[in-house]
PDB file of N, CA and C in Angstrom:
ATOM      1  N   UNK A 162      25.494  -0.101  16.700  1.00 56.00           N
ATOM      2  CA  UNK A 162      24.138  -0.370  16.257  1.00 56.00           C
ATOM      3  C   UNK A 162      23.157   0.429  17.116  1.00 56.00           C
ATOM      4  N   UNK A 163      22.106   0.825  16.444  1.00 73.00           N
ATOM      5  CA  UNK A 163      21.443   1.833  17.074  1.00 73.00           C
ATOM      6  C   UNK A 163      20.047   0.995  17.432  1.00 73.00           C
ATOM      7  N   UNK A 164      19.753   0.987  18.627  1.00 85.00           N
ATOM      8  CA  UNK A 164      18.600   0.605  19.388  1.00 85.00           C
ATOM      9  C   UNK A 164      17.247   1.282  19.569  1.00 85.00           C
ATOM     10  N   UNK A 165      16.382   0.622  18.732  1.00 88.00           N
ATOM     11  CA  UNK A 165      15.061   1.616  18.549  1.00 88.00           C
ATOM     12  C   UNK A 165      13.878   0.684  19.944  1.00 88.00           C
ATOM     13  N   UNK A 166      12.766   1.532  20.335  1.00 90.00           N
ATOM     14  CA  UNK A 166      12.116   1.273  20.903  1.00 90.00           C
ATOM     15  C   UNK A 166      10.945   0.465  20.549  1.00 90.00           C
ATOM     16  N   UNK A 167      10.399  -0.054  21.310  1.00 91.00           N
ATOM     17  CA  UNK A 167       9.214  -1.420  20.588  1.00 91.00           C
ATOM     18  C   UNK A 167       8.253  -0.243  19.905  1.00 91.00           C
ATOM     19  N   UNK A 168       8.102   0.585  20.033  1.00 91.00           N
ATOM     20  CA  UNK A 168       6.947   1.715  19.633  1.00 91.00           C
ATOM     21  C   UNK A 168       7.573   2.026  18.095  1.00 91.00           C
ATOM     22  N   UNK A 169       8.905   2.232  18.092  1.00 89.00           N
ATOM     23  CA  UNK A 169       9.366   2.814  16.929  1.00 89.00           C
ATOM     24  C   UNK A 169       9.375   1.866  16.148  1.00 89.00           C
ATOM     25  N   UNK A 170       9.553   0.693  16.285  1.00 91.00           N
ATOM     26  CA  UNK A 170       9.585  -0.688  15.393  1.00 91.00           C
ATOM     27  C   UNK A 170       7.823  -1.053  15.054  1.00 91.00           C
ATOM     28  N   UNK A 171       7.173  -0.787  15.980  1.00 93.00           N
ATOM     29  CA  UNK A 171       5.718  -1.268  15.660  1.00 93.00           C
ATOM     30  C   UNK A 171       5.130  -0.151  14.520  1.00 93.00           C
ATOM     31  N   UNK A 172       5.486   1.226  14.431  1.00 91.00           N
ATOM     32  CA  UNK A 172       4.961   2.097  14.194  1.00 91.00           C
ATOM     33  C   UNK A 172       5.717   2.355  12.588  1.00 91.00           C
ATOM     34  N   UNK A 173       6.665   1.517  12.602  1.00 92.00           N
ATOM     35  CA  UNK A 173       7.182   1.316  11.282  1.00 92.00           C
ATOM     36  C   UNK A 173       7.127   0.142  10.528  1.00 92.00           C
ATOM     37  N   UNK A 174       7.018  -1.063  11.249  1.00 94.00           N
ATOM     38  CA  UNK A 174       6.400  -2.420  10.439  1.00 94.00           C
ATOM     39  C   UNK A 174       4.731  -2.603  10.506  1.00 94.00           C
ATOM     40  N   UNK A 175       4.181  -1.932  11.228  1.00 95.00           N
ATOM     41  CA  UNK A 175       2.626  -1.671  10.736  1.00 95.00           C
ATOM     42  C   UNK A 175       2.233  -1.634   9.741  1.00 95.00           C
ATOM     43  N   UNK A 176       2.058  -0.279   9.277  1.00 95.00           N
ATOM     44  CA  UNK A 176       1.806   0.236   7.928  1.00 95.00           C
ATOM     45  C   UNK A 176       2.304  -0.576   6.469  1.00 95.00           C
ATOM     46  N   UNK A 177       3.468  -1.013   6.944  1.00 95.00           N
ATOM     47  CA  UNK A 177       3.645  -2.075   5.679  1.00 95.00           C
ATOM     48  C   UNK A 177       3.257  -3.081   5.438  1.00 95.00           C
ATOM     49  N   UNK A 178       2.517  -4.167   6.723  1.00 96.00           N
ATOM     50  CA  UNK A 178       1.838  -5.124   6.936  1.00 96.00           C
ATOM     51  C   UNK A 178       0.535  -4.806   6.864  1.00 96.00           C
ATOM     52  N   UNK A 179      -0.524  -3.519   7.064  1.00 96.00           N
ATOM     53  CA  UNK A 179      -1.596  -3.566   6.533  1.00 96.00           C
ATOM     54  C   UNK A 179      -1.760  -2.911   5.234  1.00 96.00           C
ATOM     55  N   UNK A 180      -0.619  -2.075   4.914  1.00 97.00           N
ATOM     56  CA  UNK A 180      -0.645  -1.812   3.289  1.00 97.00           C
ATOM     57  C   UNK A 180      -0.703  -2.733   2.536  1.00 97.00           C
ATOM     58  N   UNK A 181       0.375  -3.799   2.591  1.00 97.00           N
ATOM     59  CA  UNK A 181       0.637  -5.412   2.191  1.00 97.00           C
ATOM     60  C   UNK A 181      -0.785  -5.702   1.769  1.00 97.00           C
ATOM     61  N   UNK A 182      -1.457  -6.017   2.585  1.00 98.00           N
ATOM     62  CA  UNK A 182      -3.446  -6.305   2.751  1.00 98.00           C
ATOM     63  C   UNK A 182      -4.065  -5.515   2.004  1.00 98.00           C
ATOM     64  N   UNK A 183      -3.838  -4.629   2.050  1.00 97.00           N
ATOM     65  CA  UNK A 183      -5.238  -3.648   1.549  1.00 97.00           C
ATOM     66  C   UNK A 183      -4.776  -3.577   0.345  1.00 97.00           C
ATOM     67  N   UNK A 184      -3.143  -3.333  -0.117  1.00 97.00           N
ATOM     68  CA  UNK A 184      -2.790  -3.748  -1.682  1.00 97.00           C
ATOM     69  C   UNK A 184      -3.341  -5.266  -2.325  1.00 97.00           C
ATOM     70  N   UNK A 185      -2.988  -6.312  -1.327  1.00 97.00           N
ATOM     71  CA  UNK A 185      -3.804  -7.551  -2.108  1.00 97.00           C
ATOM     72  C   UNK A 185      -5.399  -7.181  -2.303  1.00 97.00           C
ATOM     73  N   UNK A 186      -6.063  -6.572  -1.563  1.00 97.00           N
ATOM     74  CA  UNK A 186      -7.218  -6.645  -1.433  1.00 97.00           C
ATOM     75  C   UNK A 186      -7.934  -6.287  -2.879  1.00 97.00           C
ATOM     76  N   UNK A 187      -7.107  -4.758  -2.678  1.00 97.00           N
ATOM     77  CA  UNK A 187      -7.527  -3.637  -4.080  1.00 97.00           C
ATOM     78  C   UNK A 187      -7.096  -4.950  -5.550  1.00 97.00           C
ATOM     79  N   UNK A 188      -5.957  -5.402  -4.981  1.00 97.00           N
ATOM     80  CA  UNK A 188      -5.906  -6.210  -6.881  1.00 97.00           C
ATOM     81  C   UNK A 188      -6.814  -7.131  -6.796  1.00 97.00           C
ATOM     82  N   UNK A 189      -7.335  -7.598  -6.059  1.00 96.00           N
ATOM     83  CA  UNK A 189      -8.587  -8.515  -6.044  1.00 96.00           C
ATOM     84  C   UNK A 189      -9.810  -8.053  -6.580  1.00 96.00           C
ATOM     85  N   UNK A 190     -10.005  -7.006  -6.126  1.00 94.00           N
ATOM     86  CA  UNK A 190     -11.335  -6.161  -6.908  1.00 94.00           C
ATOM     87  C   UNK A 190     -10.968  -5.667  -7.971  1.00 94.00           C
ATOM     88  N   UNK A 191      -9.628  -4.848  -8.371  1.00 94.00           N
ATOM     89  CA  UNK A 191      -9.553  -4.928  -9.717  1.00 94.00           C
ATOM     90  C   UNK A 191      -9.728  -5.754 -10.399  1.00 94.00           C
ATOM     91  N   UNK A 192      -9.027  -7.031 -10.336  1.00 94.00           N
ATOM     92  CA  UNK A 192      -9.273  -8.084 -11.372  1.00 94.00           C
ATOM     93  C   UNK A 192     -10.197  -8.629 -11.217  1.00 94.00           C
ATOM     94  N   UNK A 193     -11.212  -8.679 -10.524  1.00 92.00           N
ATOM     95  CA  UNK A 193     -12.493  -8.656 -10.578  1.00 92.00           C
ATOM     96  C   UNK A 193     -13.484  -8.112 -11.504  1.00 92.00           C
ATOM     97  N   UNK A 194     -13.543  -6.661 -11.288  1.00 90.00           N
ATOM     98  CA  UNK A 194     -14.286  -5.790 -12.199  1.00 90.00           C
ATOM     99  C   UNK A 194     -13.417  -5.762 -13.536  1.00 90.00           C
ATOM    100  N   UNK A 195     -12.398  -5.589 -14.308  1.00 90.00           N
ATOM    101  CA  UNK A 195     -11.482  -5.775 -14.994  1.00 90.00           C
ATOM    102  C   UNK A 195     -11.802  -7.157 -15.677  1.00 90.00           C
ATOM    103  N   UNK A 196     -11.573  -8.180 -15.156  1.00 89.00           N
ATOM    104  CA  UNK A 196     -11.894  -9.732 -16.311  1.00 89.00           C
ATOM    105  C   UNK A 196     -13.054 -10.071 -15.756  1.00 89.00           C
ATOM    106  N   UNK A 197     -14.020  -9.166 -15.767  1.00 83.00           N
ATOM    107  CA  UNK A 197     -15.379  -9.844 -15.312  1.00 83.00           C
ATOM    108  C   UNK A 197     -16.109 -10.192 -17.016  1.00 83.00           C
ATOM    109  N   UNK A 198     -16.950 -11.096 -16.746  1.00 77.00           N
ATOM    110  CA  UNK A 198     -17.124 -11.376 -18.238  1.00 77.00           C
ATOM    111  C   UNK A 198     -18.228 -10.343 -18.881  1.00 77.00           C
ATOM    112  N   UNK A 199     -18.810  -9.209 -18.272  1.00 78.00           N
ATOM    113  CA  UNK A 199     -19.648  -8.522 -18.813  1.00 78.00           C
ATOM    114  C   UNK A 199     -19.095  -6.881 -19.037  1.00 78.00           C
ATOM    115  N   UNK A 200     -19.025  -6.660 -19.762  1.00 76.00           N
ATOM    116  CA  UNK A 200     -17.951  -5.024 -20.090  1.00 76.00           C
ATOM    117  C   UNK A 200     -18.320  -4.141 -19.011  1.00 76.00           C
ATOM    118  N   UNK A 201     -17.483  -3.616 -19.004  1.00 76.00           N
ATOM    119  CA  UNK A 201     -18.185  -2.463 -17.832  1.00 76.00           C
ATOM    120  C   UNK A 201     -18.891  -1.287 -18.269  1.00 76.00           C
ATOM    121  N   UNK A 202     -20.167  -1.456 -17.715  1.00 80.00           N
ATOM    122  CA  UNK A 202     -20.855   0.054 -18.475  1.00 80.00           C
ATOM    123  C   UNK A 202     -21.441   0.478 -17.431  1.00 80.00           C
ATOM    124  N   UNK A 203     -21.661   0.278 -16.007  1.00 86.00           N
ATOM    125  CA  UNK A 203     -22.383   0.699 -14.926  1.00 86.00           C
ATOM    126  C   UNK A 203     -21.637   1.674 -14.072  1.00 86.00           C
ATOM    127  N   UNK A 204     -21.953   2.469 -13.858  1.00 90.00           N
ATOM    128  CA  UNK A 204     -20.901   3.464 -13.094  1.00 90.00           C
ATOM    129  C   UNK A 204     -20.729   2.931 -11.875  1.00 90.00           C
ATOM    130  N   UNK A 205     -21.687   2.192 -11.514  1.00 89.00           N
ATOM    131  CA  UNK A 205     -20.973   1.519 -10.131  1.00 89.00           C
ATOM    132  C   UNK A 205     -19.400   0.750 -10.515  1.00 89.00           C
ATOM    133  N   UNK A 206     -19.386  -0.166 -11.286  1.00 88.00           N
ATOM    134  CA  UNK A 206     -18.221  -0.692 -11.390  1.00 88.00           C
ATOM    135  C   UNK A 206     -17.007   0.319 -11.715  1.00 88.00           C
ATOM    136  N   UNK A 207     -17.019   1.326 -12.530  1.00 90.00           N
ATOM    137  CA  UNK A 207     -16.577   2.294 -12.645  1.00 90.00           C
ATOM    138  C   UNK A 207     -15.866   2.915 -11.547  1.00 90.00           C
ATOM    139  N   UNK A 208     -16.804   3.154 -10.934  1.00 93.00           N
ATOM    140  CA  UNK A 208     -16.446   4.052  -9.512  1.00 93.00           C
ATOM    141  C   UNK A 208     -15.840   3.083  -8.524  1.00 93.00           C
ATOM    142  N   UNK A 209     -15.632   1.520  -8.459  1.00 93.00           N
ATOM    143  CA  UNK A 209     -15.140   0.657  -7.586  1.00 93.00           C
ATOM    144  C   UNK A 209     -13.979   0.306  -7.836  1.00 93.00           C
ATOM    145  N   UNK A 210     -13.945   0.352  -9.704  1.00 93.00           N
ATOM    146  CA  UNK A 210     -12.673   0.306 -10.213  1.00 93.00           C
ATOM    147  C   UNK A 210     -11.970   1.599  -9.908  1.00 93.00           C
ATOM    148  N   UNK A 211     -12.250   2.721  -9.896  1.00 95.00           N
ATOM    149  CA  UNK A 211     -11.139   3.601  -9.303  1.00 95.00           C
ATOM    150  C   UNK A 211     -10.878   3.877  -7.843  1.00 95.00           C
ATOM    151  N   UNK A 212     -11.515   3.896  -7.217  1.00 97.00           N
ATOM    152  CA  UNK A 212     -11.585   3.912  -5.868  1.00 97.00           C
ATOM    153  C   UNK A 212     -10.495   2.483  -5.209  1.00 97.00           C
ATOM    154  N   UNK A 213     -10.346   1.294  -6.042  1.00 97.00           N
ATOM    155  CA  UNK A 213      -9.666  -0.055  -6.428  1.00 97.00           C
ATOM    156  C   UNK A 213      -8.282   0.534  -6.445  1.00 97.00           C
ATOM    157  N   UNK A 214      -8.145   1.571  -7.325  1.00 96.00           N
ATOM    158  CA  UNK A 214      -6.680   1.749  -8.092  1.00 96.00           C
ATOM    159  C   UNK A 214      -6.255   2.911  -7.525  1.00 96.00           C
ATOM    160  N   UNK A 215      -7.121   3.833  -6.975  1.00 97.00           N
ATOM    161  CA  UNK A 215      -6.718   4.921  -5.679  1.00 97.00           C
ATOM    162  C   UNK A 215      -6.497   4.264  -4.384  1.00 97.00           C
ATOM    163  N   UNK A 216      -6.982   3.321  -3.671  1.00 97.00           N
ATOM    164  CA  UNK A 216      -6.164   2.491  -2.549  1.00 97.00           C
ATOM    165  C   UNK A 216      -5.136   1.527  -3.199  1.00 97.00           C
ATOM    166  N   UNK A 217      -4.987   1.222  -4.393  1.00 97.00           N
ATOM    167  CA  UNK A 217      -3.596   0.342  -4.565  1.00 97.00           C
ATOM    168  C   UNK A 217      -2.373   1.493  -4.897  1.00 97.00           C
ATOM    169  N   UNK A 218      -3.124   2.645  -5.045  1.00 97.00           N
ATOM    170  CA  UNK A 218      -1.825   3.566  -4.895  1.00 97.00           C
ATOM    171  C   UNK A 218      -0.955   4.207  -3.250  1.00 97.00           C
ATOM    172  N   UNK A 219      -2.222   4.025  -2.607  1.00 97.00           N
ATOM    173  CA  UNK A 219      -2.229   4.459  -1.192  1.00 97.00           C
ATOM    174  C   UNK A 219      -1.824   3.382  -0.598  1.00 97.00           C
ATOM    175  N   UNK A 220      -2.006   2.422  -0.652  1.00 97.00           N
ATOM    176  CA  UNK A 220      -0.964   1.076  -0.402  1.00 97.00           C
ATOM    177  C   UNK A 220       0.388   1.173  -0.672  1.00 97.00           C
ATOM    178  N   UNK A 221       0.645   1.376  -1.641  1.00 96.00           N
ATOM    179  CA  UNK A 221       2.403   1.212  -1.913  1.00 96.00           C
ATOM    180  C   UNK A 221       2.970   2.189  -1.074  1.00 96.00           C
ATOM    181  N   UNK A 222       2.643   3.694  -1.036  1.00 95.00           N
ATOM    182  CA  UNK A 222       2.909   4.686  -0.047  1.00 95.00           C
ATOM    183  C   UNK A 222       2.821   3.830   1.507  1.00 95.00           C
ATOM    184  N   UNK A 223       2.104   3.214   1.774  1.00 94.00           N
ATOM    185  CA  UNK A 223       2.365   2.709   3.021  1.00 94.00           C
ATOM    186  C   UNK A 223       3.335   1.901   3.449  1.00 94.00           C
ATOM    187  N   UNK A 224       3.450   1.019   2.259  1.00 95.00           N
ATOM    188  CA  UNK A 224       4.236   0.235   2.469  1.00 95.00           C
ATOM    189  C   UNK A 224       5.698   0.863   2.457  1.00 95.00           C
ATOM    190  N   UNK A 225       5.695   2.062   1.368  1.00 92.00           N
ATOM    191  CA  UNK A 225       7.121   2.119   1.439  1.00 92.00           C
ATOM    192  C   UNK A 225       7.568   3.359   2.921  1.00 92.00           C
ATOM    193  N   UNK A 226       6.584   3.332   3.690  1.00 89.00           N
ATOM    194  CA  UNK A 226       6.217   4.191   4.641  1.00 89.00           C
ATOM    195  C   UNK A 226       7.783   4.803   4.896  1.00 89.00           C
ATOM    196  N   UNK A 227       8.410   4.027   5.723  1.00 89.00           N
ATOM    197  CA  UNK A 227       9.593   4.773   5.998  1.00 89.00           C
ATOM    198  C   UNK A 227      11.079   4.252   5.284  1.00 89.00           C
ATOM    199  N   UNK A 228      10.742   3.880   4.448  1.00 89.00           N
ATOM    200  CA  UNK A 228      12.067   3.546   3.902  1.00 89.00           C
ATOM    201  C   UNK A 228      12.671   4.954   2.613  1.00 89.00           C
ATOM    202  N   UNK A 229      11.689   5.828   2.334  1.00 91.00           N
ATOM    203  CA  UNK A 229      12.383   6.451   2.015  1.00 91.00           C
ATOM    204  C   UNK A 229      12.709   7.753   2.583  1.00 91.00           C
ATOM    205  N   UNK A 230      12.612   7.760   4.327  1.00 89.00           N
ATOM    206  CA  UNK A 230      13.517   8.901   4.842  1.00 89.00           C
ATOM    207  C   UNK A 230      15.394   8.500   5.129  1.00 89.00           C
ATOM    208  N   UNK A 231      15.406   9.616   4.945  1.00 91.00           N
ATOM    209  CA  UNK A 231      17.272   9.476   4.904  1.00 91.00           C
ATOM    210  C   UNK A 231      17.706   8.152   6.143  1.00 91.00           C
ATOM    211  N   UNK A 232      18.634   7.350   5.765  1.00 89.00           N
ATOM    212  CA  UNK A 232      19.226   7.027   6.390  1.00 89.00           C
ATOM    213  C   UNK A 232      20.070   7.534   7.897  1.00 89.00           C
ATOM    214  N   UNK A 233      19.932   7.087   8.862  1.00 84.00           N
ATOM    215  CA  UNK A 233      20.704   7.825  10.080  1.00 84.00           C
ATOM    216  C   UNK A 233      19.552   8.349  10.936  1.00 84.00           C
ATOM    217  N   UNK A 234      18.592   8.874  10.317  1.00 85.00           N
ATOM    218  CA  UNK A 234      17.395   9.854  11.099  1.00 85.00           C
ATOM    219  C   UNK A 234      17.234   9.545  12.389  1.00 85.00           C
ATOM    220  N   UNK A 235      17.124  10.348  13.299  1.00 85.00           N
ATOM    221  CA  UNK A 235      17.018   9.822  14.353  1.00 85.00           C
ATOM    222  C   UNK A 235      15.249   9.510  14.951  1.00 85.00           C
ATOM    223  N   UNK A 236      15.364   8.313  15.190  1.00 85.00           N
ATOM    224  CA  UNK A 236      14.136   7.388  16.159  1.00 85.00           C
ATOM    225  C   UNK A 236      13.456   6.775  14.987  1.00 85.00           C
ATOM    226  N   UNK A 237      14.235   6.583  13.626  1.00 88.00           N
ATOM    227  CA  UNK A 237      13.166   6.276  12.718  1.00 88.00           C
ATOM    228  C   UNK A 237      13.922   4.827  12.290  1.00 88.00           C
ATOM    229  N   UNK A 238      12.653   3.824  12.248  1.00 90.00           N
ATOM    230  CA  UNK A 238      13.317   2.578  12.159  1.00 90.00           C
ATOM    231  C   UNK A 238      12.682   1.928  10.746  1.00 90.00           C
ATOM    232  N   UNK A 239      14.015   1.394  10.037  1.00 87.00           N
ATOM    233  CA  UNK A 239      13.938   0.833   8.246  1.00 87.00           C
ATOM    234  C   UNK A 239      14.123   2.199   7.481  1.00 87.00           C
ATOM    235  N   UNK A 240      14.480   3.220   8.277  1.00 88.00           N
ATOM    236  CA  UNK A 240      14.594   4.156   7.371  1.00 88.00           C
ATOM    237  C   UNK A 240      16.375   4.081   6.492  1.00 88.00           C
ATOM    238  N   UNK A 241      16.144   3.675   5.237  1.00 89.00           N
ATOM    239  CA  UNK A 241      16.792   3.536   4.264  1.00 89.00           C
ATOM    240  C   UNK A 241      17.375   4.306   3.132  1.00 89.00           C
ATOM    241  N   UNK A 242      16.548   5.482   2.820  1.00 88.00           N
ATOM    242  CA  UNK A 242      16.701   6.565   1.940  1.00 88.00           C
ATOM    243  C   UNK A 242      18.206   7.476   1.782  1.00 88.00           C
ATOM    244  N   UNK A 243      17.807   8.592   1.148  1.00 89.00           N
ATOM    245  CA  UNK A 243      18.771   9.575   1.012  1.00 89.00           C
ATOM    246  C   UNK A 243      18.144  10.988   0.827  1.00 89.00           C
ATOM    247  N   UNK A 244      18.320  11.783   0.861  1.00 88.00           N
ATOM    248  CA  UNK A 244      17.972  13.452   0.813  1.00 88.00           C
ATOM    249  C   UNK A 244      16.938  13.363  -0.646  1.00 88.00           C
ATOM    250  N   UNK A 245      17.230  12.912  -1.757  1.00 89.00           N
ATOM    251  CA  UNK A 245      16.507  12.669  -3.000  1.00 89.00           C
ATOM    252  C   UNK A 245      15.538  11.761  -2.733  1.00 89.00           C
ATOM    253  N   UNK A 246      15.347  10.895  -1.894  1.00 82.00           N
ATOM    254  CA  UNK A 246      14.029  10.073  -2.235  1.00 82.00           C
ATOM    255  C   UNK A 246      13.043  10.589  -0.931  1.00 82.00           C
ATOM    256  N   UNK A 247      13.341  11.889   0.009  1.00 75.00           N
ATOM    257  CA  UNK A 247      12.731  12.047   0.946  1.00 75.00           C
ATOM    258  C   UNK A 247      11.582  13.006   0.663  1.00 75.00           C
TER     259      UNK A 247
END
């Protein structure tokens, strides 16, 4: 079993714990602006709704931060992958 350092473990369960957040966050404001009861015609909502759905994309990337470098890598911790998902 291979022994990673508190740095390498923090620096890899981070990002998935504030991606985690900022993904709940973004579906919160989506479904917000989305089932709000007045249609959307203001470009503000517009522009909050995408900016909403451009950090819930940038979220999942975080989260899946290191799980898809190859397996074995060296100093990289949860890394799970294979040559194709890297």
């Amino acid at each position: 079993m291979t022994h990673y350092s508190p740095r390498a473990k923090t620096l890899a369960l981070l990002p998935k714990f504030t991606g985690f957040l900022s993904l709940c966050g973004s579906f919160f404001i989506f479904q917000d602006v989305v089932f709000h009861k007045k249609p959307i015609h203001r470009v503000y909502h517009r522009l909050v709704l995408g900016l909403s759905c451009s950090d819930m994309i940038a979220s999942i990337v975080n989260i899946l931060s290191t799980w898809p470098i190859p397996e074995g890598s060296a100093g990289v911790y949860l890394a799970s992958g294979t040559t194709q998902t890297c």
